[in-house]
PDB file of C-alpha atoms and ligand atoms in Angstrom:
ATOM      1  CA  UNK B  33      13.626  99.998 187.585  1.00  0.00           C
ATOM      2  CA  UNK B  34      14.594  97.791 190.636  1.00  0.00           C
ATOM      3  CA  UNK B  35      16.297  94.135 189.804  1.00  0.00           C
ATOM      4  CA  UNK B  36      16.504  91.733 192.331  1.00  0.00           C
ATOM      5  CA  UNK B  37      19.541  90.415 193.226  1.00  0.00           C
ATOM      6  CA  UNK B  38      18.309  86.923 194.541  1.00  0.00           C
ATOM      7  CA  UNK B  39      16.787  86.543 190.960  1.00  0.00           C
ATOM      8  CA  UNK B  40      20.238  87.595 189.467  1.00  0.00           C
ATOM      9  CA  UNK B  41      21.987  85.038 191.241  1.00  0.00           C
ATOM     10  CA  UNK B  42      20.006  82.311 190.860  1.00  0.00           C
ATOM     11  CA  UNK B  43      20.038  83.440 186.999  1.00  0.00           C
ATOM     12  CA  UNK B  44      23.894  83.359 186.719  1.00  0.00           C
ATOM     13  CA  UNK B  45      23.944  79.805 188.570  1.00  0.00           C
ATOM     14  CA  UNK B  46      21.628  78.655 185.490  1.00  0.00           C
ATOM     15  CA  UNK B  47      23.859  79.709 182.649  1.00  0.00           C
ATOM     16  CA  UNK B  48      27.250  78.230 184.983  1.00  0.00           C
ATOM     17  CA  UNK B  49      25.853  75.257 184.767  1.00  0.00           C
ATOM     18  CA  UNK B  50      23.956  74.452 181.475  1.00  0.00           C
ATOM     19  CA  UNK B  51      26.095  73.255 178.868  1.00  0.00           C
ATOM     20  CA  UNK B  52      23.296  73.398 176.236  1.00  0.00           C
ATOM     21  CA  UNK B  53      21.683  77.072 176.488  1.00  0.00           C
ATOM     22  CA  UNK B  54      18.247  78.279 174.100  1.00  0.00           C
ATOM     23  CA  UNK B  55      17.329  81.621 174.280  1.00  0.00           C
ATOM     24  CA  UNK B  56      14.394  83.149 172.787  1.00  0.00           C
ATOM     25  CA  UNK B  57      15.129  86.766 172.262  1.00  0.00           C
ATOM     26  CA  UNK B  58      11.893  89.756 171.274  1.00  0.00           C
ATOM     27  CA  UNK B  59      11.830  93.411 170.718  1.00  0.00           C
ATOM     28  CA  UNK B  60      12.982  94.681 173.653  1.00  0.00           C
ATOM     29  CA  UNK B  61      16.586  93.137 173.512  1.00  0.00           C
ATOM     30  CA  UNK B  62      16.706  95.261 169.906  1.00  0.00           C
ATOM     31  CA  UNK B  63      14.944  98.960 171.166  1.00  0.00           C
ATOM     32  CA  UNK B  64      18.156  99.838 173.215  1.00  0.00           C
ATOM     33  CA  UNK B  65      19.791  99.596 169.643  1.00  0.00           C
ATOM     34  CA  UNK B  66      17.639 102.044 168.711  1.00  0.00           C
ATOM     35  CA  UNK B  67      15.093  99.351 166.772  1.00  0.00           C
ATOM     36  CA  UNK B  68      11.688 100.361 167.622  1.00  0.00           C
ATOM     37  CA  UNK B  69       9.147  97.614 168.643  1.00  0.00           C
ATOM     38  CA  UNK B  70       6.390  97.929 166.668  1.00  0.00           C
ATOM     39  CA  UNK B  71       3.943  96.908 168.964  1.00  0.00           C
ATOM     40  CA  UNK B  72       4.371  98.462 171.986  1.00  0.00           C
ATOM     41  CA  UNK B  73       1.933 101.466 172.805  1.00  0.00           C
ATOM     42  CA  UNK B  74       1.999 104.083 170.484  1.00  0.00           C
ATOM     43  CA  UNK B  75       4.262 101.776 168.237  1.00  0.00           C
ATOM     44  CA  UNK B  76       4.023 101.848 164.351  1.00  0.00           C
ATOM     45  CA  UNK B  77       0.882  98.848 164.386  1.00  0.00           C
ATOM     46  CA  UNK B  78      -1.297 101.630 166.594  1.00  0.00           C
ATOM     47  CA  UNK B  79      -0.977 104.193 163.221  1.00  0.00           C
ATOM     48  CA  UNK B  80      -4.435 101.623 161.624  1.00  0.00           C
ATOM     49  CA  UNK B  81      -2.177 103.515 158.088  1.00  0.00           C
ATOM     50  CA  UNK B  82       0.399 101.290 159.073  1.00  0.00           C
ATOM     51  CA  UNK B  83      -1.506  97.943 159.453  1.00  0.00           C
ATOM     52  CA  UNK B  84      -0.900  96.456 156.332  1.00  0.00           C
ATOM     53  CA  UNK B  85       2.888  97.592 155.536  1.00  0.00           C
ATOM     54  CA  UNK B  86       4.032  93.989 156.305  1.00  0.00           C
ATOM     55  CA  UNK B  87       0.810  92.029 154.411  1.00  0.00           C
ATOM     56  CA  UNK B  88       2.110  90.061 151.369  1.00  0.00           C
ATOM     57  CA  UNK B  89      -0.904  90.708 149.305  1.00  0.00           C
ATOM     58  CA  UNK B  90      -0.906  94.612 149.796  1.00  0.00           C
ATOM     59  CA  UNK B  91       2.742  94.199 148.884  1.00  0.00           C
ATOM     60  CA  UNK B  92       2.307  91.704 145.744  1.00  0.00           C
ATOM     61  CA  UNK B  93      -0.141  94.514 144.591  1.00  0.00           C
ATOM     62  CA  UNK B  94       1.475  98.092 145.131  1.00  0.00           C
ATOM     63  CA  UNK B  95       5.128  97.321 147.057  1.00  0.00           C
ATOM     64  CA  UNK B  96       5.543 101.082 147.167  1.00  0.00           C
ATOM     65  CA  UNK B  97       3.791 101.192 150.113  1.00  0.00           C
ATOM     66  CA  UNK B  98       6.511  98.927 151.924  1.00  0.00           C
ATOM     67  CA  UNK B  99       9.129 100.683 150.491  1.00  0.00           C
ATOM     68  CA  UNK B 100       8.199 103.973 151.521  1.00  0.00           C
ATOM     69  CA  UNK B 101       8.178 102.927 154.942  1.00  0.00           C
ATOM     70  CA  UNK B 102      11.461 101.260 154.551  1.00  0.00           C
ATOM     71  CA  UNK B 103      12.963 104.288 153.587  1.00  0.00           C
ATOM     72  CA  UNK B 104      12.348 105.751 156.644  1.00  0.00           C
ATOM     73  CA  UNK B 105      13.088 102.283 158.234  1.00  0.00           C
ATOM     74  CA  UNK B 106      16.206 101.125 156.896  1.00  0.00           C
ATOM     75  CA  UNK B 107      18.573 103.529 158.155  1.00  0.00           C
ATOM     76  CA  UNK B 108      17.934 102.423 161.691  1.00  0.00           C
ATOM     77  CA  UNK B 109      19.031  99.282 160.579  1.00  0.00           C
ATOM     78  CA  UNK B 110      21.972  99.741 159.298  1.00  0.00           C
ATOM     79  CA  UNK B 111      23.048 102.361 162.253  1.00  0.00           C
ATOM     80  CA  UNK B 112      22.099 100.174 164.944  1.00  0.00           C
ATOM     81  CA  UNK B 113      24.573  98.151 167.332  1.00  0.00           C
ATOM     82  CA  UNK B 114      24.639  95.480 169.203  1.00  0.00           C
ATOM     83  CA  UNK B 115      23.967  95.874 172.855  1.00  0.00           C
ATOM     84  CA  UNK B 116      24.839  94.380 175.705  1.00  0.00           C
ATOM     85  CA  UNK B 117      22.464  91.728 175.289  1.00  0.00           C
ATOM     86  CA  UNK B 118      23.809  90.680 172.113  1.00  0.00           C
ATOM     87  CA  UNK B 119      27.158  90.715 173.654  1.00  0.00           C
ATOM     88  CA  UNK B 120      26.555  88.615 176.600  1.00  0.00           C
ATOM     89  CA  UNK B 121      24.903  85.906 174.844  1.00  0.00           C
ATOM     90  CA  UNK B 122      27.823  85.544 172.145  1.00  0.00           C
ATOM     91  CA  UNK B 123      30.347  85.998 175.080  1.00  0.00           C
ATOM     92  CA  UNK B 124      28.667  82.592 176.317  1.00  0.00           C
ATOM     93  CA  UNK B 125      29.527  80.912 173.376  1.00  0.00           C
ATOM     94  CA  UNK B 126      32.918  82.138 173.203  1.00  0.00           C
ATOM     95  CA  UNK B 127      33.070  80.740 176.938  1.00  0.00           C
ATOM     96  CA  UNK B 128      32.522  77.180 175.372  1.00  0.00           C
ATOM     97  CA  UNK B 129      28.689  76.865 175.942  1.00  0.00           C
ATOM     98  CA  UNK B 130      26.188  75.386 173.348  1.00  0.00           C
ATOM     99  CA  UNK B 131      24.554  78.857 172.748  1.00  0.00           C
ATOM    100  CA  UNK B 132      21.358  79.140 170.280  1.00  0.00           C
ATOM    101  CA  UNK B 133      19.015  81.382 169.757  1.00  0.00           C
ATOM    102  CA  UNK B 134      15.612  81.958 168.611  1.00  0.00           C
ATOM    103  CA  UNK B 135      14.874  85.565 167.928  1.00  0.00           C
ATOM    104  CA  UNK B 136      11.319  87.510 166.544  1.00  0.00           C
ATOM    105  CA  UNK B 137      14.418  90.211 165.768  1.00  0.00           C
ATOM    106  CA  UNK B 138      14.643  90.834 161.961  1.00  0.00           C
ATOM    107  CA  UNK B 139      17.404  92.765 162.249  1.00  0.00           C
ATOM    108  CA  UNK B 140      20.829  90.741 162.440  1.00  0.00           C
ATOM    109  CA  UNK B 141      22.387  92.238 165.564  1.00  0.00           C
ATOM    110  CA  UNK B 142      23.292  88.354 167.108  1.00  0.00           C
ATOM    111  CA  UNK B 143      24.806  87.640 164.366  1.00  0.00           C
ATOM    112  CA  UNK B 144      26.850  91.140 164.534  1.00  0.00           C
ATOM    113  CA  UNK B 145      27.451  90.330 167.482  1.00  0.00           C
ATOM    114  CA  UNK B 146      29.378  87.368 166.487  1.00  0.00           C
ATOM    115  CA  UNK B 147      26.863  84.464 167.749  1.00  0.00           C
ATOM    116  CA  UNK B 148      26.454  81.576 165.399  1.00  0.00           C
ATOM    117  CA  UNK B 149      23.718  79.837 165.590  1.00  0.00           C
ATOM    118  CA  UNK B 150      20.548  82.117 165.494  1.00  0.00           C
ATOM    119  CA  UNK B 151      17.428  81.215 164.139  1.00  0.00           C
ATOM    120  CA  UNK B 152      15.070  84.151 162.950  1.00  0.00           C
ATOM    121  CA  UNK B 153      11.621  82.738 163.226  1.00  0.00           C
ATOM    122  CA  UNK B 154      10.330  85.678 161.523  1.00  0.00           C
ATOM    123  CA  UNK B 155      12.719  85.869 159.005  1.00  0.00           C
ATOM    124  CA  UNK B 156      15.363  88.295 158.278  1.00  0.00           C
ATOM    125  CA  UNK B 157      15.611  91.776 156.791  1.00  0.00           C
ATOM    126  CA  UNK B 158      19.848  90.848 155.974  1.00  0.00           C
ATOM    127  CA  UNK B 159      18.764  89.603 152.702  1.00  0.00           C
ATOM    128  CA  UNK B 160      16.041  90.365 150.007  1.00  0.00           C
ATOM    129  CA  UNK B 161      14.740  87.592 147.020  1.00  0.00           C
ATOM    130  CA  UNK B 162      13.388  88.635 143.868  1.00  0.00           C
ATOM    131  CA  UNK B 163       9.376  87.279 143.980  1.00  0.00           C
ATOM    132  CA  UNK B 164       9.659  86.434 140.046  1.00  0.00           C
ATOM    133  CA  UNK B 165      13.061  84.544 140.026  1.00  0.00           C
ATOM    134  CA  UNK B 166      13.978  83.533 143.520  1.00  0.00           C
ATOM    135  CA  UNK B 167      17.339  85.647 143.165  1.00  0.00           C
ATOM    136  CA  UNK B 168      18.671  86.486 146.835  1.00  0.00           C
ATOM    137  CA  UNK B 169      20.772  89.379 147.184  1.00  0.00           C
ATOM    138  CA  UNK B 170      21.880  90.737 150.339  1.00  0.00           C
ATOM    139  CA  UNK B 171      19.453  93.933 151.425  1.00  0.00           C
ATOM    140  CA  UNK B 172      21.961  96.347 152.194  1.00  0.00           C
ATOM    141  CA  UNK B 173      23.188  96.591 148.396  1.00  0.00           C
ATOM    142  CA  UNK B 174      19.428  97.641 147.830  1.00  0.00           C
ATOM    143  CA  UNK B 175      19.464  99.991 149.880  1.00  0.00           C
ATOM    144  CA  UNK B 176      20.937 103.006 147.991  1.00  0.00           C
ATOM    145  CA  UNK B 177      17.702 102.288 145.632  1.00  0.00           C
ATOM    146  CA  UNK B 178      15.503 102.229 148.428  1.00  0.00           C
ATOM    147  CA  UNK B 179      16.572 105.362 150.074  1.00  0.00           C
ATOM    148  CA  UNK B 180      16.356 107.193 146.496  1.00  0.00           C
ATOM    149  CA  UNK B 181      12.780 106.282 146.621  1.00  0.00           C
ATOM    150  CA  UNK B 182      12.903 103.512 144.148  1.00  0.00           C
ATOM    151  CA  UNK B 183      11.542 100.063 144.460  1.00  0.00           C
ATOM    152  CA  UNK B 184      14.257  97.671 143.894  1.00  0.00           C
ATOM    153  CA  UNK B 185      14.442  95.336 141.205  1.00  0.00           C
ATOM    154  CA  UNK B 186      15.990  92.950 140.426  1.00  0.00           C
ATOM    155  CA  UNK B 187      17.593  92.365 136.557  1.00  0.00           C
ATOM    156  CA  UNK B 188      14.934  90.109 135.203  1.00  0.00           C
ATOM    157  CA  UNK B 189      12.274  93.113 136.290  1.00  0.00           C
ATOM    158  CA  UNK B 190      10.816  91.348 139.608  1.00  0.00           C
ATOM    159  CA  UNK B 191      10.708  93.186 142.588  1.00  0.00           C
ATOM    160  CA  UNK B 192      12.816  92.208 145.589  1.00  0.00           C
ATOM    161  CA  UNK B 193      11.114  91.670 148.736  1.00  0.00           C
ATOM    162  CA  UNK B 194      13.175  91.181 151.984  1.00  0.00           C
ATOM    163  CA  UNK B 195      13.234  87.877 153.418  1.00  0.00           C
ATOM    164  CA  UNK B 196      10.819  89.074 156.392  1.00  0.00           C
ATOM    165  CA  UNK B 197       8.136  87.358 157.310  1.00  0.00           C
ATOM    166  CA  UNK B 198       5.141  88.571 156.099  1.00  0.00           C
ATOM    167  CA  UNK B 199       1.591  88.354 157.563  1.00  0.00           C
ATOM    168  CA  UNK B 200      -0.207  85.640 155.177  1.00  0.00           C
ATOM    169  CA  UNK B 201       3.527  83.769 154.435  1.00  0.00           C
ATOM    170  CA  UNK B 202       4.582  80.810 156.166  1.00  0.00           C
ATOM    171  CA  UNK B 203       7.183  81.226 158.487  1.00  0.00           C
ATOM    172  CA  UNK B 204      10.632  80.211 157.191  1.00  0.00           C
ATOM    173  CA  UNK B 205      10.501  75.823 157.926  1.00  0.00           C
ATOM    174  CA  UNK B 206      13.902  74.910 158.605  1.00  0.00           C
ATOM    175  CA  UNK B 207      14.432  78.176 160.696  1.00  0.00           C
ATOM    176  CA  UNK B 208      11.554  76.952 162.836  1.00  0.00           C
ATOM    177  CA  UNK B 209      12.502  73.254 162.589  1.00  0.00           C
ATOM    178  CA  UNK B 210      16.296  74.605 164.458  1.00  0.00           C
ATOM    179  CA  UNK B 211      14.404  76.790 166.643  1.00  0.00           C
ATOM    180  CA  UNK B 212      12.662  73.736 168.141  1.00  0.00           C
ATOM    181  CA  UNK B 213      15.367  71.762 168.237  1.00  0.00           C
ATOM    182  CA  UNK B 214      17.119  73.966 169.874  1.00  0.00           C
ATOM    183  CA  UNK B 215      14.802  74.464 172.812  1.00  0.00           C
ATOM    184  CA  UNK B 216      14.229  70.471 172.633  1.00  0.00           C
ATOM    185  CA  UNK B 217      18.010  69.953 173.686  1.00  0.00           C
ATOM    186  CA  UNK B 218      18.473  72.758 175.809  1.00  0.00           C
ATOM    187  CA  UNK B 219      19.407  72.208 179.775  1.00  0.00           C
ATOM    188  CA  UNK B 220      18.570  75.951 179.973  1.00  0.00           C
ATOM    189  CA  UNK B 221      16.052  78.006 178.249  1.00  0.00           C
ATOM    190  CA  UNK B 222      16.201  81.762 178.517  1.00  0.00           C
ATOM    191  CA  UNK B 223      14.029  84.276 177.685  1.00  0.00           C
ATOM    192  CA  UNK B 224      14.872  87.620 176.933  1.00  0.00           C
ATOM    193  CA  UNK B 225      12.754  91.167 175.868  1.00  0.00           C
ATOM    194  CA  UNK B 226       9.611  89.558 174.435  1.00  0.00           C
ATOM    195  CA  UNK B 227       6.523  89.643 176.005  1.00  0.00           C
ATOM    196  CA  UNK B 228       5.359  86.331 174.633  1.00  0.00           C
ATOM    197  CA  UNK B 229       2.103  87.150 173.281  1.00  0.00           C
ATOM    198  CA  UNK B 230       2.969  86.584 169.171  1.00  0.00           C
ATOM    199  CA  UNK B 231       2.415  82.467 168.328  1.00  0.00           C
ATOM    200  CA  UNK B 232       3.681  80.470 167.009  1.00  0.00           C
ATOM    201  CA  UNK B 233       7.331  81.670 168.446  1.00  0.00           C
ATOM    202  CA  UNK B 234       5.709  82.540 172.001  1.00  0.00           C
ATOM    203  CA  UNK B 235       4.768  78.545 172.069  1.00  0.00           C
ATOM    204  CA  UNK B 236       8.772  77.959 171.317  1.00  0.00           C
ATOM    205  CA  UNK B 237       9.770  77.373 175.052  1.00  0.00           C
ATOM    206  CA  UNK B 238       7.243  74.878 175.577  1.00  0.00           C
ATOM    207  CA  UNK B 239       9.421  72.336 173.813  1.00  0.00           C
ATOM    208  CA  UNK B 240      12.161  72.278 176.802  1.00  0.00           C
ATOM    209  CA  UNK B 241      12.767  69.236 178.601  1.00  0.00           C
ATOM    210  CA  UNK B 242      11.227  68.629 181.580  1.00  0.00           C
ATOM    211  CA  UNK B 243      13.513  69.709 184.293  1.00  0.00           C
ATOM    212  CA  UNK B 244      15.390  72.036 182.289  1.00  0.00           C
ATOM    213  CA  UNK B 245      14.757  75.348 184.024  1.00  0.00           C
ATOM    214  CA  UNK B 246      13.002  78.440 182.262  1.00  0.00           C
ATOM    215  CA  UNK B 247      14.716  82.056 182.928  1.00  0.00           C
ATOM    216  CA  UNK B 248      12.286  85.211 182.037  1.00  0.00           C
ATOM    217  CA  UNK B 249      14.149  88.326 181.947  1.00  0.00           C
ATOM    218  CA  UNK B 250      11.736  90.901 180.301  1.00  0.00           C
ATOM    219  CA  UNK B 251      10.361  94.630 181.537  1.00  0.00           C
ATOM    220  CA  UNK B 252       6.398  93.308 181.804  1.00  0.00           C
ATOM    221  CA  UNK B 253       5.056  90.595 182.866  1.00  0.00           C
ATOM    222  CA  UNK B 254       4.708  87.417 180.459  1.00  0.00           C
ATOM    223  CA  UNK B 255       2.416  84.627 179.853  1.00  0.00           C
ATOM    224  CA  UNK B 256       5.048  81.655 180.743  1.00  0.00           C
ATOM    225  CA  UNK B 257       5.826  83.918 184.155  1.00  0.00           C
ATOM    226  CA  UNK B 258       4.190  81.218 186.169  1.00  0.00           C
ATOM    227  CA  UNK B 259       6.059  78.591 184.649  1.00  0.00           C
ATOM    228  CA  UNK B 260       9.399  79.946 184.825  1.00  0.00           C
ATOM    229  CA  UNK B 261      11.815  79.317 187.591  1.00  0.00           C
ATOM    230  CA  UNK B 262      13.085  82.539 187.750  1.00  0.00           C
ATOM    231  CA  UNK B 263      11.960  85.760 186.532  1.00  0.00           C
ATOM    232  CA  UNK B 264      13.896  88.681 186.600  1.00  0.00           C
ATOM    233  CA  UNK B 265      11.753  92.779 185.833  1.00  0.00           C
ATOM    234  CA  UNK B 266      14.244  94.901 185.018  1.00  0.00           C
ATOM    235  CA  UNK B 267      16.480  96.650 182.701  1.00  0.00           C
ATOM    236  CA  UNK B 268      17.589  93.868 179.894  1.00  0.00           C
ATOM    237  CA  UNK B 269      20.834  95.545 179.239  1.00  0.00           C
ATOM    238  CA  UNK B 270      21.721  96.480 182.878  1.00  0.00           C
ATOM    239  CA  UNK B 271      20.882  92.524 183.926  1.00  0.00           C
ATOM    240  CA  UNK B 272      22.194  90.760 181.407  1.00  0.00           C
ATOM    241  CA  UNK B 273      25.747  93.213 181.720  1.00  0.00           C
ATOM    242  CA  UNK B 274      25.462  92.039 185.427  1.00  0.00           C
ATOM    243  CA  UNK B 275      24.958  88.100 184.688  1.00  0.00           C
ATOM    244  CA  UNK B 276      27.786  88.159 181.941  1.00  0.00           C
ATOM    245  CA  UNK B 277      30.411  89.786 184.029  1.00  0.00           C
ATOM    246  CA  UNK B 278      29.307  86.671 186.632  1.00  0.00           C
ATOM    247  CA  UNK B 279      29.141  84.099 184.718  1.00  0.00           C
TER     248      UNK B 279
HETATM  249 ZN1   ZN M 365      14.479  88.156 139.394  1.00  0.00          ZN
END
């Protein structure tokens, strides 16, 4: 896929000179990891089977539905990388600049990565709380249970459930209420592998400053692409590999 390199420029201008840099990151910065987006065409949402694996209800009544698709699901977690669009971004922060990020990512791969202040507005799969006692235990030590083909449970007999977001649960408050923030004070807001169609995070670069300039950097076309003042089609990993070594 062709990438302009007027857009790339302008791009790497941005991120010289913002000081305070928001970044909303979506599936497509985590599929080159080998995470696959679950709603793209043919995705795991298209299977109607599938359509309730994430619904809190279905799961409060038989979890063994979730967990049989986590079996299958977990071990691309734990095998997956970081990328070069995890790198870059935590390479900005290492370069002194005010980096945070808002991602629809469960996985943890910014964090990996070795940025610091990420805000998962749809919650994380790193960790996994116990629905009758609010224990939280970190997912990966559930995970030998998991892949046996038992659900996990915690010692007072609740089930764990990981700390995603479910459809029909709030999203996590003071994750959102950083997320925000975040975009409020940025001088730069960047937006990476998400097509922007899933509210309320889609609605997240709305809170920028006036003036402070929008970058799009995503395969399709988005929503905000008329707003932004720059948009870059392209390969996420090959751009953003380009911008960091410019920056
Ligand atoms: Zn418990």
């Amino acid at each position: 896929m062709a990438t302009s390199t007027t857009d790339t420029a302008q791009f790497v201008e941005l991120v010289k000179g913002a000081r305070h840099i928001a970044v909303l990151t979506g599936a497509g910065i985590s599929t080159p990891s080998g995470i696959p987006d679950f709603r793209s065409p043919g995705g795991f949402y298209s299977d109607q089977r599938n359509s309730n694996v994430f619904d809190i209800a279905s799961f409060r009544k038989d979890p063994s539905f979730f967990y049989d698709f986590a079996r299958r699901f977990y071990p691309l977690l734990v095998a997956a990388k970081p990328n070069e669009v995890h790198e870059a971004l935590a390479k900005w922060e290492r370069a002194g600049k005010d980096v945070r990020i808002a991602t629809q990512n469960i996985d943890d791969l910014h964090q990996r990565a070795g940025s610091t202040h990420v805000y998962p507005v749809h919650g994380t799969l790193a960790t996994s709380t116990c629905l009758s006692c609010g224990q939280r235990i970190e997912t990966r030590l559930l995970e030998a249970d998991v892949l046996s083909g038992f659900i996990p449970r915690c010692d007072c007999g609740g089930v764990f459930k990981p700390d995603i977001t479910f459809f029909g649960e709030l999203l996590p408050d003071r994750v959102w209420e950083g997320a925000k923030e975040a975009m409020s004070e940025a001088n730069l807001v960047v937006v990476l592998g998400t097509s922007l169609v899933v509210y309320p995070a889609a609605a997240l670069p709305d809170f920028r400053p006036s003036g402070a300039p929008l970058v799009i950097v995503n395969r399709e076309p988005t929503g905000l692409d008329r707003q932004a003042d720059v948009v870059v089609r392209g390969d996420l990993g090959v751009v953003m590999d380009r911008v960091s070594r410019l920056v």
